[in-house]
mmCIF file of C-alpha atoms in Angstrom:
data_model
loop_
_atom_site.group_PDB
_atom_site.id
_atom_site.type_symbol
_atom_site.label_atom_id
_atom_site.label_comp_id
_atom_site.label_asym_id
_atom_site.label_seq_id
_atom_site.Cartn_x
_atom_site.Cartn_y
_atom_site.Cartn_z
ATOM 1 C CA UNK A 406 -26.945 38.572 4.278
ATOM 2 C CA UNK A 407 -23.998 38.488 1.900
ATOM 3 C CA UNK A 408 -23.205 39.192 -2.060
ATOM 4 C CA UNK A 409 -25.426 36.589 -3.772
ATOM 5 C CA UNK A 410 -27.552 35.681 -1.122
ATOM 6 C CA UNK A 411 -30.233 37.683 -2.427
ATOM 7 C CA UNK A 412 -30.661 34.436 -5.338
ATOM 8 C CA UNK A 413 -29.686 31.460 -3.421
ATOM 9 C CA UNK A 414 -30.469 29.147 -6.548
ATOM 10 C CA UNK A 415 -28.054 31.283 -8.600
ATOM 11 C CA UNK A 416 -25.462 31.532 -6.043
ATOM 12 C CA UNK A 417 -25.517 27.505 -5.469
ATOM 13 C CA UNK A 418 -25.908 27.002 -9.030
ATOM 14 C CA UNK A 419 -23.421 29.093 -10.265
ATOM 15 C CA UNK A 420 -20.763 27.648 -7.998
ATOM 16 C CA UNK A 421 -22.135 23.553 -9.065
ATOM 17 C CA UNK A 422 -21.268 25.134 -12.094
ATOM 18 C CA UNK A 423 -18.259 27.051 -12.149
ATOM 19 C CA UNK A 424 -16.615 23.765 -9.866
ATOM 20 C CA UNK A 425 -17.518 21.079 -12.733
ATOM 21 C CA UNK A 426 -16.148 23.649 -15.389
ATOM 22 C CA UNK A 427 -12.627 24.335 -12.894
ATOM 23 C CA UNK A 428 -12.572 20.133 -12.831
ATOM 24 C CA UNK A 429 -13.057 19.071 -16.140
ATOM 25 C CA UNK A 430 -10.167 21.700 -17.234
ATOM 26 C CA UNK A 431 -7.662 19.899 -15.184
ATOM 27 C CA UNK A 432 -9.073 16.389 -16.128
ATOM 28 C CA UNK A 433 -9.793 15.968 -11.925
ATOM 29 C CA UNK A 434 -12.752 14.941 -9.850
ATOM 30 C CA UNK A 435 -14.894 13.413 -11.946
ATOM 31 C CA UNK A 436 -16.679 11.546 -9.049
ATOM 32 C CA UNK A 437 -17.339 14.806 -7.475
ATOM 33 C CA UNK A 438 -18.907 16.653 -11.360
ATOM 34 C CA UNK A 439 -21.050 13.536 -11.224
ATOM 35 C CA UNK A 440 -22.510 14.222 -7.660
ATOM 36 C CA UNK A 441 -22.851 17.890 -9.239
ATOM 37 C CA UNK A 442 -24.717 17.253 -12.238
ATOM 38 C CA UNK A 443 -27.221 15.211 -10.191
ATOM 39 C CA UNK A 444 -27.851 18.282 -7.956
ATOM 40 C CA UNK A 445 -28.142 20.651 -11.096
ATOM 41 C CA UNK A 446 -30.642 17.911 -12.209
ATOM 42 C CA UNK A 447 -32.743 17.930 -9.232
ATOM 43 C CA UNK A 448 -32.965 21.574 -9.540
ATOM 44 C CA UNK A 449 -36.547 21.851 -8.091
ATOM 45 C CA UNK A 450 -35.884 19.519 -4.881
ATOM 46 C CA UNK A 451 -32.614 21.493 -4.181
ATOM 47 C CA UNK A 452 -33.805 25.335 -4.353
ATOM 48 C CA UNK A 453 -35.158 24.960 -0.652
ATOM 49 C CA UNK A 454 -31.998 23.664 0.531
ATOM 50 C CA UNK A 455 -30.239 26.446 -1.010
ATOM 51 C CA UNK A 456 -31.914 29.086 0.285
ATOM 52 C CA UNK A 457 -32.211 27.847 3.681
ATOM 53 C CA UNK A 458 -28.392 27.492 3.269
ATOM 54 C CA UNK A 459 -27.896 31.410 2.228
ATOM 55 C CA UNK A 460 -30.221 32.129 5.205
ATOM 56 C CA UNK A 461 -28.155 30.069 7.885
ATOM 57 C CA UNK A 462 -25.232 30.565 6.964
ATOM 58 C CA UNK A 463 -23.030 34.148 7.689
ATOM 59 C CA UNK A 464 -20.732 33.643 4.389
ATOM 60 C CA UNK A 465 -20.682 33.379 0.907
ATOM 61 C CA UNK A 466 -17.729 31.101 1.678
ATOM 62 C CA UNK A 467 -19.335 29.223 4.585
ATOM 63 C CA UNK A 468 -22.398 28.341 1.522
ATOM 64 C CA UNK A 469 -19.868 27.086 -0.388
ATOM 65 C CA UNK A 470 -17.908 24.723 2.166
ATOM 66 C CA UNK A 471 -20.933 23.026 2.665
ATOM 67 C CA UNK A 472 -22.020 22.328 -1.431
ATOM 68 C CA UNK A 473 -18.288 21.441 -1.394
ATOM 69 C CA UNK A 474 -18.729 19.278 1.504
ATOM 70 C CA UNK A 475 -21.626 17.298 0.052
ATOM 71 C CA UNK A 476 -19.432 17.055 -3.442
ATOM 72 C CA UNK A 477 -16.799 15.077 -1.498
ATOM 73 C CA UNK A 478 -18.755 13.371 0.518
ATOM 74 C CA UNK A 479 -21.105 11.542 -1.863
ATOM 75 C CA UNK A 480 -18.065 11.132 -4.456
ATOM 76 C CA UNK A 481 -16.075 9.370 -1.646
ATOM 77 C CA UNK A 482 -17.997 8.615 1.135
ATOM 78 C CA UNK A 483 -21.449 7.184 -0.825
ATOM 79 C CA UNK A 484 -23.232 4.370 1.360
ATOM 80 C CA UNK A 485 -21.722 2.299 -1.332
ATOM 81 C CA UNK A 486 -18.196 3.202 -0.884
ATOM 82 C CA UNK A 487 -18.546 2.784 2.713
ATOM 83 C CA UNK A 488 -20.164 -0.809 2.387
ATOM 84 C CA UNK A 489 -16.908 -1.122 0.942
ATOM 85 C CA UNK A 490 -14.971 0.162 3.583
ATOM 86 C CA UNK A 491 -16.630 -1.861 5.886
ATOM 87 C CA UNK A 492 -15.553 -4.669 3.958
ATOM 88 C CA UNK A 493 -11.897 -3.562 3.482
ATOM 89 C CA UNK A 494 -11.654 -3.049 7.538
ATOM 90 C CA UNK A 495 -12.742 -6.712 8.168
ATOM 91 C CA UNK A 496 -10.637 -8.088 5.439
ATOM 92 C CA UNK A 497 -7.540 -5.878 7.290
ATOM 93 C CA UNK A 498 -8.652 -7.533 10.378
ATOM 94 C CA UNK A 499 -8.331 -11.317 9.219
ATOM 95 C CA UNK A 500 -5.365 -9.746 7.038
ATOM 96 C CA UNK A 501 -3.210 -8.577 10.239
ATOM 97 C CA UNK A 502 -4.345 -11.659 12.178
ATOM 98 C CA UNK A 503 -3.270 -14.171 9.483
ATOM 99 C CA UNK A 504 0.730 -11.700 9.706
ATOM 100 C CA UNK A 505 0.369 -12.638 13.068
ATOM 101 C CA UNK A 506 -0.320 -16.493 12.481
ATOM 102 C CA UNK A 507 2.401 -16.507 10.590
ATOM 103 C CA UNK A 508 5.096 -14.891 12.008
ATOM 104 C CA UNK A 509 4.629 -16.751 14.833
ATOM 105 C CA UNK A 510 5.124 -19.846 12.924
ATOM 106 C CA UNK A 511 8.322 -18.711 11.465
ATOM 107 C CA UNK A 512 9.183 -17.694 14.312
ATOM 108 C CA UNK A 513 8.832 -21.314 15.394
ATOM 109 C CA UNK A 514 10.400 -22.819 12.915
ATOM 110 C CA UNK A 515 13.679 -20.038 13.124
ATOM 111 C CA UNK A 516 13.663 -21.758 16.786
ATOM 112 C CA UNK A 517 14.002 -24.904 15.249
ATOM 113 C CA UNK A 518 16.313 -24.677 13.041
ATOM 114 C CA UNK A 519 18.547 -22.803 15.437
ATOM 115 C CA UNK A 520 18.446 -25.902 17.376
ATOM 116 C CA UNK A 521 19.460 -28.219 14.365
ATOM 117 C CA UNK A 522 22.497 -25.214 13.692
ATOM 118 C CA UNK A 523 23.245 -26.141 17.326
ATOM 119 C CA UNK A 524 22.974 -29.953 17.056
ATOM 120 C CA UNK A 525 22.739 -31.683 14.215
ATOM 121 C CA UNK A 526 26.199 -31.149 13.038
ATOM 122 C CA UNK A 527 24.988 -29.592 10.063
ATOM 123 C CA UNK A 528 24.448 -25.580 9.179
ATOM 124 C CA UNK A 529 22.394 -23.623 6.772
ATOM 125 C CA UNK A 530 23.869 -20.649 5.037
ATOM 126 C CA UNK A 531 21.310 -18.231 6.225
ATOM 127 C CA UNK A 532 20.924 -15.208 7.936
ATOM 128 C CA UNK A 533 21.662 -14.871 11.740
ATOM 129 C CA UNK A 534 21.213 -11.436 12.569
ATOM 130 C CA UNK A 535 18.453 -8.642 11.650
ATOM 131 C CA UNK A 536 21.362 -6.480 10.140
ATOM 132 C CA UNK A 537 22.162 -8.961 8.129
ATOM 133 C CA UNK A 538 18.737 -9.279 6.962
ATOM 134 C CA UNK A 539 18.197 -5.381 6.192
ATOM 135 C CA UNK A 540 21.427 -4.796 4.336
ATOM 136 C CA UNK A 541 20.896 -8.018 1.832
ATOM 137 C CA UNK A 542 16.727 -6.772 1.380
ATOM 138 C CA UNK A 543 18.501 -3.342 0.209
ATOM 139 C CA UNK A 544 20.928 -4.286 -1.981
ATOM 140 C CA UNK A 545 18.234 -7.008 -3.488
ATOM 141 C CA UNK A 546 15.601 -4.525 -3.616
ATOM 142 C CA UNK A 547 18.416 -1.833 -5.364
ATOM 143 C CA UNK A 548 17.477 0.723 -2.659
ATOM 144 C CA UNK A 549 19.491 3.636 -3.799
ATOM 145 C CA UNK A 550 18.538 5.521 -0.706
ATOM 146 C CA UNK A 551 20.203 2.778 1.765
ATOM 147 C CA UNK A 552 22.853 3.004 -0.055
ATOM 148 C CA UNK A 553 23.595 6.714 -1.092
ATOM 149 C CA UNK A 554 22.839 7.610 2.367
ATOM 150 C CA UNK A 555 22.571 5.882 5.697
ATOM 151 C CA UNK A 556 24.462 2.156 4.453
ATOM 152 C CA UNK A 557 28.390 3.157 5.840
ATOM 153 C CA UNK A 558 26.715 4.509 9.228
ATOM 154 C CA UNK A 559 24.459 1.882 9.189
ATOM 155 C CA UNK A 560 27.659 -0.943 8.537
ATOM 156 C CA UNK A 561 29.375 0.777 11.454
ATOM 157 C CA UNK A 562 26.818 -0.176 14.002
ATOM 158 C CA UNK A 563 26.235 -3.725 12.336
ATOM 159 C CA UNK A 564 29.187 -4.991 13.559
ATOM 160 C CA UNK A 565 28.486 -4.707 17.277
ATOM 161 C CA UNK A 566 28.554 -8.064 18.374
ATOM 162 C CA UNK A 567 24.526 -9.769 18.401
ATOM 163 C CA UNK A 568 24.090 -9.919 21.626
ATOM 164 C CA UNK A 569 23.043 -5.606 20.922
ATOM 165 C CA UNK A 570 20.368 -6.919 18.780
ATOM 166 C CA UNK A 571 17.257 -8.564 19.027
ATOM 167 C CA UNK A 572 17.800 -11.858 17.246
ATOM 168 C CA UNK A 573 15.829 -13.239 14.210
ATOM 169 C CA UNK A 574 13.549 -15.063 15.936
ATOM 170 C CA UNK A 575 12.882 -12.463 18.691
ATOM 171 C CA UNK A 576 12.300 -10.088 15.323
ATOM 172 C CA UNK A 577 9.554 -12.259 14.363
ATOM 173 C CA UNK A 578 7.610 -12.666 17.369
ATOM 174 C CA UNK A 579 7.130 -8.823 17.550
ATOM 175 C CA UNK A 580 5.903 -9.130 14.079
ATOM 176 C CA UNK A 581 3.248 -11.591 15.497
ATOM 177 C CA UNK A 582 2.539 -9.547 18.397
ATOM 178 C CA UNK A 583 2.113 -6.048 16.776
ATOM 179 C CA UNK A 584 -0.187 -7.448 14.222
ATOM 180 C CA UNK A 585 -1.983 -9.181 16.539
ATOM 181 C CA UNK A 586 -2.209 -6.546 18.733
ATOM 182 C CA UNK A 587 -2.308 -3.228 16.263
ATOM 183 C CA UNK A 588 -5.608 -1.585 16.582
ATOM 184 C CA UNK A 589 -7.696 -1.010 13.143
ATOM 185 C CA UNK A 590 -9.072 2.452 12.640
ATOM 186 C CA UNK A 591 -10.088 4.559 10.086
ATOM 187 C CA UNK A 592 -7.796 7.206 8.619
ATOM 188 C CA UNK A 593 -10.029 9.854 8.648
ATOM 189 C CA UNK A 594 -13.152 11.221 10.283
ATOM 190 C CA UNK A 595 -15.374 10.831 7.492
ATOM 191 C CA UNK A 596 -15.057 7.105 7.162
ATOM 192 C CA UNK A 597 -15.162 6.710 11.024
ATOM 193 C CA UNK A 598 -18.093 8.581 11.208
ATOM 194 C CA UNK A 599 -19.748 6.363 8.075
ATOM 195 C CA UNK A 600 -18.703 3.067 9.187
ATOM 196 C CA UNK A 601 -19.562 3.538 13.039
ATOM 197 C CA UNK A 602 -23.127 1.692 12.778
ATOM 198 C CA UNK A 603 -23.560 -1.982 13.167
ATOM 199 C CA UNK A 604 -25.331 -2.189 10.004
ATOM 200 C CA UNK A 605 -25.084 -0.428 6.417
ATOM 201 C CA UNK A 606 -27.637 1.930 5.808
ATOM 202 C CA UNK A 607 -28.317 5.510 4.082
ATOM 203 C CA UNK A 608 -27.593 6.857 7.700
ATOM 204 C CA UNK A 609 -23.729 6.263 7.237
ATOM 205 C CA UNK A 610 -23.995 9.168 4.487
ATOM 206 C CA UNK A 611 -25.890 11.551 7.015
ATOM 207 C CA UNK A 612 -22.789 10.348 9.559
ATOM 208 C CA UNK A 613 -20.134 11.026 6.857
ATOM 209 C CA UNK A 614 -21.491 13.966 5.788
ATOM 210 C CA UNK A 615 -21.752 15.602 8.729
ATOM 211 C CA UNK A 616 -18.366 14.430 9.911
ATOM 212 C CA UNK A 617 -17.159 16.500 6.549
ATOM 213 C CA UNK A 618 -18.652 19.514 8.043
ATOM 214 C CA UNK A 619 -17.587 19.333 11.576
ATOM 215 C CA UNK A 620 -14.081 19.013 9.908
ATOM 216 C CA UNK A 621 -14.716 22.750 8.431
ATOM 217 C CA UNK A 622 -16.202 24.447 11.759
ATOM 218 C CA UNK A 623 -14.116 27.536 12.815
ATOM 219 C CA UNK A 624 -12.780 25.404 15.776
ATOM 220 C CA UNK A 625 -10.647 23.703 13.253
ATOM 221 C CA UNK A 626 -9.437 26.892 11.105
ATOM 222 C CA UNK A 627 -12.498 26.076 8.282
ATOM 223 C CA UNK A 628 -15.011 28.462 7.626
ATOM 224 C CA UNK A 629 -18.466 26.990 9.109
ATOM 225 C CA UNK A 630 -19.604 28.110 12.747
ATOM 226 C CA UNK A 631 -19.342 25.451 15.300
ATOM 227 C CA UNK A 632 -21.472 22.945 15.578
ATOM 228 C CA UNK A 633 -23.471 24.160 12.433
ATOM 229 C CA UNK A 634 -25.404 21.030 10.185
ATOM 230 C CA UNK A 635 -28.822 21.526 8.207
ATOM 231 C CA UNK A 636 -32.110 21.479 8.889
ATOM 232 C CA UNK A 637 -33.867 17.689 9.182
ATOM 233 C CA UNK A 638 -35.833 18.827 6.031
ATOM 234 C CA UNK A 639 -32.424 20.625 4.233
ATOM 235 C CA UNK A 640 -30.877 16.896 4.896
ATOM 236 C CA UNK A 641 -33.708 15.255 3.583
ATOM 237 C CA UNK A 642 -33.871 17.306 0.440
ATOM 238 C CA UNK A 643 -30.038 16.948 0.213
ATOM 239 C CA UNK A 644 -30.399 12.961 0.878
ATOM 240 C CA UNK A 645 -32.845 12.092 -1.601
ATOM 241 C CA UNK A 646 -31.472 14.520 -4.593
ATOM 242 C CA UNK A 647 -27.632 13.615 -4.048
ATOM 243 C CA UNK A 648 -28.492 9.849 -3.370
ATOM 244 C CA UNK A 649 -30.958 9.773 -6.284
ATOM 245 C CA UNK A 650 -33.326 7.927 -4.208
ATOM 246 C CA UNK A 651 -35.829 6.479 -5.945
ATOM 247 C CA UNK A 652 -40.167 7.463 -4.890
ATOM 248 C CA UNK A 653 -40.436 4.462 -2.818
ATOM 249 C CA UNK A 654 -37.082 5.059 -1.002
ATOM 250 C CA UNK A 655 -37.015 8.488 -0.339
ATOM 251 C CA UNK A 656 -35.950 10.033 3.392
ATOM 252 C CA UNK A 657 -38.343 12.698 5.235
ATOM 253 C CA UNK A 658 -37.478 15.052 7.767
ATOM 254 C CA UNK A 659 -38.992 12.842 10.075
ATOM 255 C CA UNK A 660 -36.345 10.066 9.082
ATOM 256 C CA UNK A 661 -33.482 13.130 10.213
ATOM 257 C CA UNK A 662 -35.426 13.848 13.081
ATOM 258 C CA UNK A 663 -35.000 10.549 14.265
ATOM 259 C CA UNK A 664 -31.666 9.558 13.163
ATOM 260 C CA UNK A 665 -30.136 12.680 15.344
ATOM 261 C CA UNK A 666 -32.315 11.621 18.144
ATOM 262 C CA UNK A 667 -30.897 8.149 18.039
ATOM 263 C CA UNK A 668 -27.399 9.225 17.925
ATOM 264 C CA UNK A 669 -27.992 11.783 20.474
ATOM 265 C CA UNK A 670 -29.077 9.144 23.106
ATOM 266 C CA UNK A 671 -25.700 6.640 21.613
ATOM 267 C CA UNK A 672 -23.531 9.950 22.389
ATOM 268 C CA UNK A 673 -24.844 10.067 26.137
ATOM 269 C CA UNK A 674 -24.436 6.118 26.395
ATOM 270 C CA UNK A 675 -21.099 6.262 25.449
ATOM 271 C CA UNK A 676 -20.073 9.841 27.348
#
């Protein structure tokens, strides 16, 4: 037991509070007061959650990663923000393969108009070399940095003769192959976690969510005990007050129970 365990509802409560109060002094996180105020509002369908909370957990600041934890991760990590994540990966998919598409097809036509340089008794007053290339995009682009900094030791080793550097066309085609080629992934564990699934569904939350608190286990310098989630009735309660579920779409422990069986049996697939 710990210093305000004694009321769990207070304890929670109090901290809901004081973290809406803290964000709407600094004009911040208005995502996350929203996500608040909906858990203040289901006051009656939370009070089990907190208590089993102060019961399972060894410290007032342990309690208060996890109501943290479920701030962020409905403010940023709500099934609808990850249907749009899901969206945003596919659209960086067709975006990095349509880089690559391209590239390669200036880096065609660069091969062909080397050719005419070479043979058609005419020449184009273009670029030739990749220095070339990054010195004029600075000094276009005003890039006080380039210049204030790295431009006289970078004009030093421009003038080694081209056969040092890759050539323009040579610069393309590795454009082409590392988009083509790059892996997409998500930044972060929480979005990983919620986007893992074949299909959208309220599970991506429970994923996310938990991801959030396996990012705050001692293991990792945060403050929960490893390997600690909720109950399957705590996440249920949690789920259908932070989601606002409506009567006829409301999760049961039994929906939990299941979900963590299910991704129990994809973890030993895939060990």
């Amino acid at each position: 037991m710990f210093k305000g365990s004694e009321d769990p509802v207070k304890f929670c409560e109090d901290f809901l509070k004081s973290e809406i109060a803290y964000n709407e002094e600094h004009h911040i996180l208005k995502s996350e007061n929203a996500v608040a105020n909906r858990l203040l509002k289901y006051h009656v369908h939370m009070r089990a959650v907190y208590k089993h909370l102060c019961e399972t957990l060894p410290t007032a600041e342990a309690v208060r990663t996890v109501l943290s934890a479920l701030l962020s991760s409905e403010a940023f990590w709500s099934c609808e923000s990850l249907k749009v994540a899901r969206e945003d990966r596919a659209r960086l998919i067709r975006t990095n393969q349509a880089i690559a598409d391209k590239a390669k097809e200036i880096a065609a036509l660069m091969e062909e108009r080397e050719e005419l340089h070479n043979k058609s008794g005419f020449r184009s007053d273009t670029h030739y070399s990749v220095t070339d290339v990054i010195i004029q995009a600075a000094h276009h682009t005003r890039n006080g940095y380039f210049k204030g900094y790295i431009e006289k030791e970078f004009q030093r080793i421009a003038n080694f003769d081209l056969k040092y550097w890759p050539s323009l066309v040579e610069f393309m085609k590795e454009i082409s192959r590392d988009s083509r080629e790059g892996y997409t992934a998500a930044s972060d564990p929480m979005t990983a976690a919620g986007t893992s699934s074949a299909k959208a569904s309220k599970a991506d939350f429970i994923r996310a969510f938990l991801a959030r608190l396996a990012n705050s286990y001692k293991e990792r310098g945060g403050h929960l005990p490893d390997g600690y989630v909720p109950s399957d009735v705590a996440m249920a309660d949690i789920m259908n007050s932070v989601m606002d579920l409506e009567a006829d779409c409301v999760v049961t422990a039994e929906y939990i129970k299941s979900f963590r069986q299910k991704e129990r049996k994809k973890a030993s697939v895939e060990a």
